[in-house]
CSV table of C-alpha atoms in Angstrom, one decimal:
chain,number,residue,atom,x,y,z
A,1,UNK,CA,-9.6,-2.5,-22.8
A,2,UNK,CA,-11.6,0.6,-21.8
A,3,UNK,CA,-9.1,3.9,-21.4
A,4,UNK,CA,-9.4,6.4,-18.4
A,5,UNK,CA,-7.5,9.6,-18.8
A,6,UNK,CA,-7.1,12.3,-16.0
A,7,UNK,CA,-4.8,14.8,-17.7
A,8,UNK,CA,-4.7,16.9,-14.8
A,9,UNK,CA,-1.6,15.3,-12.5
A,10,UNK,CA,-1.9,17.9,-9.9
A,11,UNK,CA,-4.1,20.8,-8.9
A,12,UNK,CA,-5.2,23.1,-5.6
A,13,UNK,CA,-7.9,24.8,-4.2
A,14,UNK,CA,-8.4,27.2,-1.3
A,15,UNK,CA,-10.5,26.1,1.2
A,16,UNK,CA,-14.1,26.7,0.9
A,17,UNK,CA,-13.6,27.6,-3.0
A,18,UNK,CA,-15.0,24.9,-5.6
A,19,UNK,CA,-13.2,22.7,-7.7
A,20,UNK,CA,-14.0,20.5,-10.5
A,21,UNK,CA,-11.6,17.4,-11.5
A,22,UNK,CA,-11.6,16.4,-15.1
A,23,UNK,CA,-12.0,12.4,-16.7
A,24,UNK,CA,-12.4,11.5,-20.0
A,25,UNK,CA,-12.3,7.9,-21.5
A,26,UNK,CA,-12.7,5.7,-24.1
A,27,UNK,CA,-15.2,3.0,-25.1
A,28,UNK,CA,-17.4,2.0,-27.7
A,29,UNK,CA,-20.4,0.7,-25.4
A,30,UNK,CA,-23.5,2.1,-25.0
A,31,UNK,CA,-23.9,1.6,-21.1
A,32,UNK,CA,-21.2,1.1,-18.5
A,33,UNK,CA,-20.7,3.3,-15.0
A,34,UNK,CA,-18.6,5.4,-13.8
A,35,UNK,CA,-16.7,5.9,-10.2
A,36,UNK,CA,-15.0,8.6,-8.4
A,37,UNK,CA,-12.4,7.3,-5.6
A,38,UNK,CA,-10.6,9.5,-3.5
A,39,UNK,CA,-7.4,8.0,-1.7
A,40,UNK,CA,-6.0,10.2,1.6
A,41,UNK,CA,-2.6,9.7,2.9
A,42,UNK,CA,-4.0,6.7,4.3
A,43,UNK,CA,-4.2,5.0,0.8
A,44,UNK,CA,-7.7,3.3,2.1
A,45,UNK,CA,-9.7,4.0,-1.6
A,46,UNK,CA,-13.0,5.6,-0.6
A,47,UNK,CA,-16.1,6.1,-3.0
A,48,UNK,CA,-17.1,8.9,-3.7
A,49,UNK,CA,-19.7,8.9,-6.6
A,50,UNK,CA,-20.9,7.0,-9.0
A,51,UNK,CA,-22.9,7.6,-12.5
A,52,UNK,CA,-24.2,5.1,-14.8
A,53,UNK,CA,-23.9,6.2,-18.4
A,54,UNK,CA,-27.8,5.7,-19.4
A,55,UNK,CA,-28.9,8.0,-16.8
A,56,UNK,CA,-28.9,11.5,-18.2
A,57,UNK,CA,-29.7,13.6,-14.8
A,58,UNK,CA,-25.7,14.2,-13.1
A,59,UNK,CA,-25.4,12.2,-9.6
A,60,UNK,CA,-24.9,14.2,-6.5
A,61,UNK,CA,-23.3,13.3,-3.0
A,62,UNK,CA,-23.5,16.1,-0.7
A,63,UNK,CA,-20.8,18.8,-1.7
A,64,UNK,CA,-19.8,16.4,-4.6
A,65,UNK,CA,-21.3,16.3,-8.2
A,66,UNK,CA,-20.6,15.2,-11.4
A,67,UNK,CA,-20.9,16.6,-14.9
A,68,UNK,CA,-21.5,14.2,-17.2
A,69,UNK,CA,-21.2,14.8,-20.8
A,70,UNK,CA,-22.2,11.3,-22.5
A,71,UNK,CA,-20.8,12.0,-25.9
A,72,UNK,CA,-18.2,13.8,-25.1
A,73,UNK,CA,-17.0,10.7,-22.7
A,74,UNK,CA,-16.2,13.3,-20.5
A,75,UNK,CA,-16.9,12.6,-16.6
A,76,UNK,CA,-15.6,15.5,-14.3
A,77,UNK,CA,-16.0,15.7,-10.5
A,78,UNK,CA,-16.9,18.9,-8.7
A,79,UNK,CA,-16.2,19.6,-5.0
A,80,UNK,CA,-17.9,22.6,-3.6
A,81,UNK,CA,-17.1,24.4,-0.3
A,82,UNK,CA,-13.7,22.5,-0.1
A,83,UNK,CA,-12.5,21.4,3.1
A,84,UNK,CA,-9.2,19.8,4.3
A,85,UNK,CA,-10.2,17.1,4.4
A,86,UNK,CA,-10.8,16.9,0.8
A,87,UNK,CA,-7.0,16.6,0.4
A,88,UNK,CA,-6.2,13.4,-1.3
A,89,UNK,CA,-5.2,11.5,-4.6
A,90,UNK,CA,-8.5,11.2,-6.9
A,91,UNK,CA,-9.2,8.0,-9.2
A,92,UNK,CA,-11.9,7.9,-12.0
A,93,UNK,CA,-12.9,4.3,-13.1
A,94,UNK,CA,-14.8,2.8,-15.7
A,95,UNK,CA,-16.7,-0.4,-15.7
A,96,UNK,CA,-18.7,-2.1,-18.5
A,97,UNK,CA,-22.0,-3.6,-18.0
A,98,UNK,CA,-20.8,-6.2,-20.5
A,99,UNK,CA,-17.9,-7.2,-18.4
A,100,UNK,CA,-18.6,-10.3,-16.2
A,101,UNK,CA,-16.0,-10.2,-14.1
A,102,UNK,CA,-16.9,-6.7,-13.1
A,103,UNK,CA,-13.3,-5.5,-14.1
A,104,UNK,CA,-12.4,-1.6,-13.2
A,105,UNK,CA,-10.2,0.4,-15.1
A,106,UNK,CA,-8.8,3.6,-13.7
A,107,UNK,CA,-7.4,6.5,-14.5
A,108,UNK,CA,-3.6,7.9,-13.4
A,109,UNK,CA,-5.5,10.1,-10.5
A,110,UNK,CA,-5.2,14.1,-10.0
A,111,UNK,CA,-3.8,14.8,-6.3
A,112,UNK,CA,-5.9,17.4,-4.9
A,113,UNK,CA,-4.2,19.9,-2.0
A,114,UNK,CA,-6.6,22.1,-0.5
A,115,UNK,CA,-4.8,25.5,1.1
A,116,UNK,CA,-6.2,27.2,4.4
B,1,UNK,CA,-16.2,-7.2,10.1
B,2,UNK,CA,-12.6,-6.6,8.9
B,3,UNK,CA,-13.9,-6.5,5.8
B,4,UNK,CA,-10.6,-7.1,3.5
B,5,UNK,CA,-7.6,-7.5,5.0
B,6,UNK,CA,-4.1,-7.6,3.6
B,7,UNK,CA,-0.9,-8.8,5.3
B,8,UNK,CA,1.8,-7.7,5.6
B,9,UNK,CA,1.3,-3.4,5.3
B,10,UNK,CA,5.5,-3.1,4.3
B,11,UNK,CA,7.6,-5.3,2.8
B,12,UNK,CA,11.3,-5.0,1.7
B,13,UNK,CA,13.1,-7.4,-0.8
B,14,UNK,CA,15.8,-8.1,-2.4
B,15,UNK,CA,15.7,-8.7,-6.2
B,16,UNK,CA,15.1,-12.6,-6.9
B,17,UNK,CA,13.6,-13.4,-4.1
B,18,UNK,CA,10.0,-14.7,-3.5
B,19,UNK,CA,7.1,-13.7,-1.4
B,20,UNK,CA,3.2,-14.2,-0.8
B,21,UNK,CA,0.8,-11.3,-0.4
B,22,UNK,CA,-2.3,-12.4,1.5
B,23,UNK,CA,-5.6,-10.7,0.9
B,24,UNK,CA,-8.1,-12.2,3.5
B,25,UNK,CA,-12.5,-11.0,3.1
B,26,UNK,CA,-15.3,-11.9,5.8
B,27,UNK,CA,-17.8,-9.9,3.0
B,28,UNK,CA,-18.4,-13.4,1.9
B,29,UNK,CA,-17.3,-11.8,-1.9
B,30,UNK,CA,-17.0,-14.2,-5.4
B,31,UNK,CA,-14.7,-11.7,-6.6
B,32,UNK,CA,-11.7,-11.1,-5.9
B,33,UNK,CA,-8.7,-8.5,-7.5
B,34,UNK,CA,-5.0,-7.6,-7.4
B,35,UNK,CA,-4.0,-4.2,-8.4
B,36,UNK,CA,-0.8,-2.2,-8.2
B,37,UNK,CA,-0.2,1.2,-8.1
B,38,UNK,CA,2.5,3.1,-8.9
B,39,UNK,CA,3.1,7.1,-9.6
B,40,UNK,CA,1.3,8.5,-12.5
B,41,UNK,CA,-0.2,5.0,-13.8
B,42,UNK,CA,-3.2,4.4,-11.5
B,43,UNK,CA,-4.2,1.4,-10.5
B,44,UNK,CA,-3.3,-1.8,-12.6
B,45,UNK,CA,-4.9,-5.0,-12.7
B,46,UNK,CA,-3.1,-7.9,-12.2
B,47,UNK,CA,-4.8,-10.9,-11.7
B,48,UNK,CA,-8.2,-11.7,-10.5
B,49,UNK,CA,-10.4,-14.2,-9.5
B,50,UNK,CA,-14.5,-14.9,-9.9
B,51,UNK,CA,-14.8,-17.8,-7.3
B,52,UNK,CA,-12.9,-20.4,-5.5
B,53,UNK,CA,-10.4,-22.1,-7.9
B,54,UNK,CA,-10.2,-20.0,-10.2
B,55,UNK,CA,-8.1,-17.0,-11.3
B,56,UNK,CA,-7.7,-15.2,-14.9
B,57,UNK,CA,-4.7,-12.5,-16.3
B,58,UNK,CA,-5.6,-8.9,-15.7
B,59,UNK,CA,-4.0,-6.0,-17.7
B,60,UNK,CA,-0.3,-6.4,-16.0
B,61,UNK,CA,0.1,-10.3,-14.8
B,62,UNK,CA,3.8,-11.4,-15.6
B,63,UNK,CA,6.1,-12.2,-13.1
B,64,UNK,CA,2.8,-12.5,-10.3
B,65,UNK,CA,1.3,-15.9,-10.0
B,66,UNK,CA,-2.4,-16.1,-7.7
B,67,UNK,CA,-4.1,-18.6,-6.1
B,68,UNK,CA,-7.6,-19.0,-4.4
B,69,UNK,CA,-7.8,-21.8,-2.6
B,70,UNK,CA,-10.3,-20.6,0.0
B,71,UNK,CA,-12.9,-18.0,-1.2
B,72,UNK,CA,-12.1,-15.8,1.4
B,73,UNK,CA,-8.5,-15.3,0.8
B,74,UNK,CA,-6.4,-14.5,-2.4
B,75,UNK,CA,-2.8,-14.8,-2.4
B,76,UNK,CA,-0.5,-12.7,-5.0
B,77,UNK,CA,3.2,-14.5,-5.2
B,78,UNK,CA,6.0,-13.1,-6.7
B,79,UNK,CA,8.7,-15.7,-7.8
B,80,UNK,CA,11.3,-13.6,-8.4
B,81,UNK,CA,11.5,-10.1,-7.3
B,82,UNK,CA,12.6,-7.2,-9.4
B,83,UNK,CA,13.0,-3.8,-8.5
B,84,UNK,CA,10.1,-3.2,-11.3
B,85,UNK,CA,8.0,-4.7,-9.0
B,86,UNK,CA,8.4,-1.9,-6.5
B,87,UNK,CA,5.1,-0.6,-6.2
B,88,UNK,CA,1.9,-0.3,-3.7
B,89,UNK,CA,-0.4,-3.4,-4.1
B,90,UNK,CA,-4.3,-3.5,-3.3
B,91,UNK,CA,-6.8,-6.3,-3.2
B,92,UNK,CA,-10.0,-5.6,-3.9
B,93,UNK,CA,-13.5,-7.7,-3.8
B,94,UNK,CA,-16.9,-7.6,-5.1
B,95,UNK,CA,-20.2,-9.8,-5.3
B,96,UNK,CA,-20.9,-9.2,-9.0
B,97,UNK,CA,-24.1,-8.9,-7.9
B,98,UNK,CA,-25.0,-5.7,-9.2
B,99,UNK,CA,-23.6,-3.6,-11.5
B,100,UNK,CA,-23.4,-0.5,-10.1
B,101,UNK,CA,-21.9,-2.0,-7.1
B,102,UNK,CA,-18.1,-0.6,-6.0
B,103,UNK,CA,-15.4,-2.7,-5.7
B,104,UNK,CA,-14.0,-2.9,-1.9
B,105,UNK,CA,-10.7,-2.3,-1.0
B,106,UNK,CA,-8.2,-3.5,1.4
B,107,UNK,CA,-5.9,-1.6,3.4
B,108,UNK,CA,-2.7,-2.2,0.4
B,109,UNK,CA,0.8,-3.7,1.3
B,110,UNK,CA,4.2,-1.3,0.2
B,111,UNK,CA,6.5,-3.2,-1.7
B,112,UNK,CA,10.4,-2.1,-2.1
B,113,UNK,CA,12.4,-4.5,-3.9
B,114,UNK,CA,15.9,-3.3,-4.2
């Protein structure tokens, strides 16, 4: 099975300031996608971007991008002009192409506070 | 829609005893998943499920049985609770019909056993 790492457990940012959310993993495929999920307090899992690996440009959703460093199996979110509402826990999640069953594997999650 | 539903939202138990966690979809979905989530580990698959009548082992699947009778609802049982089984449990579905496609998420159910 595919690993997901998100080595950073906790972190903060002051509203309006950017922040970027790190991801690696570990596979020997060639193509497979990638997700970023935030979780509020609610727990409801929400996406929030989505990359797949044989596409070289980054994806972008508004004030969130990745940087995606193929060989490197890095995967980090950015979040610019933070707002409050960005508070939440953040999953990363792998999922092959060569998986059937459309299995996700995800990573421990980084809890993001955002300060006023 | 409700999209996907789970029942109940809390639950407390009491070690060995038994319960059913319903996950209910009007997406119409093949696939469906069970996941649990505890502090610092993520979400881990338990069991999942492609179609109606069937269901296969996912990373973490002892002690859990499933069954999908109906191919809008998945049920996760536990025979025999153990306070390891303590944890925040989420269904999720899909339509495997693309890959790039998320997976959608229910509302997830608490679970204390004590």
């Amino acid at each position: 099975a595919q690993t997901v790492t998100q080595s950073q457990p906790e972190m903060s940012v002051q509203e309006a300031e950017t922040v970027t959310l790190s991801c690696t993993y570990d596979t020997s495929e060639s193509d497979y996608y990638l997700f970023w999920y935030k979780q509020p307090p609610s727990r409801q899992m929400i996406l929030v971007i989505r990359q797949e690996a044989y596409k070289q440009q980054n994806a972008t959703e508004n004030r969130f991008s990745v940087n995606f460093q193929k060989a490197a199996k890095s995967f980090s979110l950015k979040i610019s002009d933070s707002q409050l509402g960005d508070a939440a826990m953040y999953f990363c999640a792998y999922r092959s192409l060569f998986d059937n069953f459309n299995k996700f594997y995800f990573g421990s999650g980084t809890k993001l506070n955002v300060k006023p | 829609n409700a999209g996907v539903t789970q029942t109940p939202k809390f639950r407390v138990l009491k070690t060995g005893q038994s319960m059913t966690l319903l996950c209910a979809q009007d997406m119409n979905h093949e696939y469906m998943y069970w996941y649990r989530q505890d502090p610092g580990m993520g979400l881990r698959l338990i069991h999942y499920s492609v179609g109606e009548g069937t269901t296969a082992k996912g990373e973490v699947p002892d002690g859990y049985n499933v069954s999908r009778l109906k191919k809008q609802n998945f049920l996760l049982g536990l025979e025999s609770a153990a306070p390891s089984q303590t944890s925040v449990y989420f269904c999720a579905t899909g339509s495997g019909g693309y890959p790039q496609e998320t997976q959608y998420f229910g509302p997830g159910t608490r679970l204390l056993v004590l």
